[in-house]
């Protein structure tokens, strides 16, 4: 799942930290949407 997300965001192009931030925000928003 995590690896899929990494490829989904194209982390090989972005910086690692930025990629983690994207994953973090995406995860938060998805969970919030799921709860709501």
mmCIF file of N, CA and C in Angstrom:
data_model
loop_
_atom_site.group_PDB
_atom_site.id
_atom_site.type_symbol
_atom_site.label_atom_id
_atom_site.label_comp_id
_atom_site.label_asym_id
_atom_site.label_seq_id
_atom_site.Cartn_x
_atom_site.Cartn_y
_atom_site.Cartn_z
ATOM 1 N N UNK A 1 0.846 -1.201 0.000
ATOM 2 C CA UNK A 1 0.000 0.000 0.000
ATOM 3 C C UNK A 1 0.878 1.246 0.000
ATOM 4 N N UNK A 2 1.811 1.295 0.930
ATOM 5 C CA UNK A 2 2.683 2.460 1.037
ATOM 6 C C UNK A 2 3.530 2.610 -0.230
ATOM 7 N N UNK A 3 4.056 1.489 -0.715
ATOM 8 C CA UNK A 3 4.879 1.538 -1.925
ATOM 9 C C UNK A 3 4.044 2.026 -3.102
ATOM 10 N N UNK A 4 2.791 1.557 -3.151
ATOM 11 C CA UNK A 4 1.901 1.987 -4.235
ATOM 12 C C UNK A 4 1.705 3.495 -4.182
ATOM 13 N N UNK A 5 1.495 4.009 -2.980
ATOM 14 C CA UNK A 5 1.317 5.455 -2.806
ATOM 15 C C UNK A 5 2.571 6.190 -3.275
ATOM 16 N N UNK A 6 3.737 5.649 -2.925
ATOM 17 C CA UNK A 6 4.984 6.289 -3.310
ATOM 18 C C UNK A 6 5.063 6.424 -4.825
ATOM 19 N N UNK A 7 4.708 5.350 -5.525
ATOM 20 C CA UNK A 7 4.760 5.404 -6.981
ATOM 21 C C UNK A 7 3.664 6.318 -7.509
ATOM 22 N N UNK A 8 2.529 6.312 -6.814
ATOM 23 C CA UNK A 8 1.403 7.140 -7.223
ATOM 24 C C UNK A 8 1.812 8.612 -7.231
ATOM 25 N N UNK A 9 2.588 9.014 -6.242
ATOM 26 C CA UNK A 9 3.016 10.417 -6.149
ATOM 27 C C UNK A 9 4.272 10.682 -6.968
ATOM 28 N N UNK A 10 4.870 9.631 -7.541
ATOM 29 C CA UNK A 10 6.081 9.810 -8.328
ATOM 30 C C UNK A 10 7.220 10.303 -7.466
ATOM 31 N N UNK A 11 7.480 9.581 -6.370
ATOM 32 C CA UNK A 11 8.480 10.026 -5.410
ATOM 33 C C UNK A 11 9.888 9.972 -5.973
ATOM 34 N N UNK A 12 10.089 9.213 -7.040
ATOM 35 C CA UNK A 12 11.429 9.146 -7.607
ATOM 36 C C UNK A 12 11.830 10.508 -8.167
ATOM 37 N N UNK A 13 10.816 11.357 -8.400
ATOM 38 C CA UNK A 13 11.106 12.687 -8.937
ATOM 39 C C UNK A 13 11.147 13.723 -7.820
ATOM 40 N N UNK A 14 10.219 13.573 -6.861
ATOM 41 C CA UNK A 14 10.169 14.553 -5.776
ATOM 42 C C UNK A 14 11.221 14.238 -4.725
ATOM 43 N N UNK A 15 11.432 15.197 -3.839
ATOM 44 C CA UNK A 15 12.341 14.951 -2.727
ATOM 45 C C UNK A 15 11.642 14.041 -1.742
ATOM 46 N N UNK A 16 12.401 13.263 -0.986
ATOM 47 C CA UNK A 16 11.820 12.282 -0.069
ATOM 48 C C UNK A 16 10.930 12.951 0.967
ATOM 49 N N UNK A 17 11.397 14.064 1.520
ATOM 50 C CA UNK A 17 10.616 14.757 2.553
ATOM 51 C C UNK A 17 9.297 15.266 1.987
ATOM 52 N N UNK A 18 9.351 15.834 0.794
ATOM 53 C CA UNK A 18 8.118 16.347 0.202
ATOM 54 C C UNK A 18 7.152 15.218 -0.049
ATOM 55 N N UNK A 19 7.690 14.068 -0.464
ATOM 56 C CA UNK A 19 6.853 12.907 -0.722
ATOM 57 C C UNK A 19 6.158 12.469 0.558
ATOM 58 N N UNK A 20 6.919 12.432 1.658
ATOM 59 C CA UNK A 20 6.333 12.019 2.933
ATOM 60 C C UNK A 20 5.235 12.993 3.346
ATOM 61 N N UNK A 21 5.468 14.288 3.098
ATOM 62 C CA UNK A 21 4.457 15.287 3.453
ATOM 63 C C UNK A 21 3.185 15.050 2.654
ATOM 64 N N UNK A 22 3.351 14.751 1.349
ATOM 65 C CA UNK A 22 2.191 14.489 0.501
ATOM 66 C C UNK A 22 1.417 13.291 1.035
ATOM 67 N N UNK A 23 2.154 12.219 1.360
ATOM 68 C CA UNK A 23 1.505 11.008 1.875
ATOM 69 C C UNK A 23 0.792 11.306 3.179
ATOM 70 N N UNK A 24 1.440 12.088 4.043
ATOM 71 C CA UNK A 24 0.870 12.418 5.349
ATOM 72 C C UNK A 24 -0.447 13.166 5.181
ATOM 73 N N UNK A 25 -0.429 14.224 4.345
ATOM 74 C CA UNK A 25 -1.635 15.023 4.140
ATOM 75 C C UNK A 25 -2.721 14.199 3.460
ATOM 76 N N UNK A 26 -2.339 13.416 2.457
ATOM 77 C CA UNK A 26 -3.315 12.583 1.756
ATOM 78 C C UNK A 26 -3.959 11.616 2.730
ATOM 79 N N UNK A 27 -3.135 11.005 3.591
ATOM 80 C CA UNK A 27 -3.649 10.045 4.567
ATOM 81 C C UNK A 27 -4.640 10.711 5.509
ATOM 82 N N UNK A 28 -4.286 11.916 5.986
ATOM 83 C CA UNK A 28 -5.178 12.628 6.909
ATOM 84 C C UNK A 28 -6.503 12.942 6.236
ATOM 85 N N UNK A 29 -6.432 13.478 5.022
ATOM 86 C CA UNK A 29 -7.653 13.867 4.327
ATOM 87 C C UNK A 29 -8.517 12.649 4.013
ATOM 88 N N UNK A 30 -7.898 11.547 3.591
ATOM 89 C CA UNK A 30 -8.688 10.352 3.271
ATOM 90 C C UNK A 30 -9.386 9.832 4.517
ATOM 91 N N UNK A 31 -8.667 9.833 5.638
ATOM 92 C CA UNK A 31 -9.273 9.334 6.877
ATOM 93 C C UNK A 31 -10.414 10.250 7.312
ATOM 94 N N UNK A 32 -10.220 11.547 7.180
ATOM 95 C CA UNK A 32 -11.262 12.494 7.568
ATOM 96 C C UNK A 32 -12.491 12.296 6.691
ATOM 97 N N UNK A 33 -12.269 12.134 5.385
ATOM 98 C CA UNK A 33 -13.383 11.927 4.457
ATOM 99 C C UNK A 33 -14.081 10.609 4.782
ATOM 100 N N UNK A 34 -13.298 9.582 5.102
ATOM 101 C CA UNK A 34 -13.887 8.274 5.423
ATOM 102 C C UNK A 34 -14.759 8.371 6.670
ATOM 103 N N UNK A 35 -14.257 9.107 7.681
ATOM 104 C CA UNK A 35 -15.016 9.259 8.928
ATOM 105 C C UNK A 35 -16.308 10.027 8.661
ATOM 106 N N UNK A 36 -16.211 11.082 7.886
ATOM 107 C CA UNK A 36 -17.393 11.890 7.574
ATOM 108 C C UNK A 36 -18.250 11.142 6.557
#
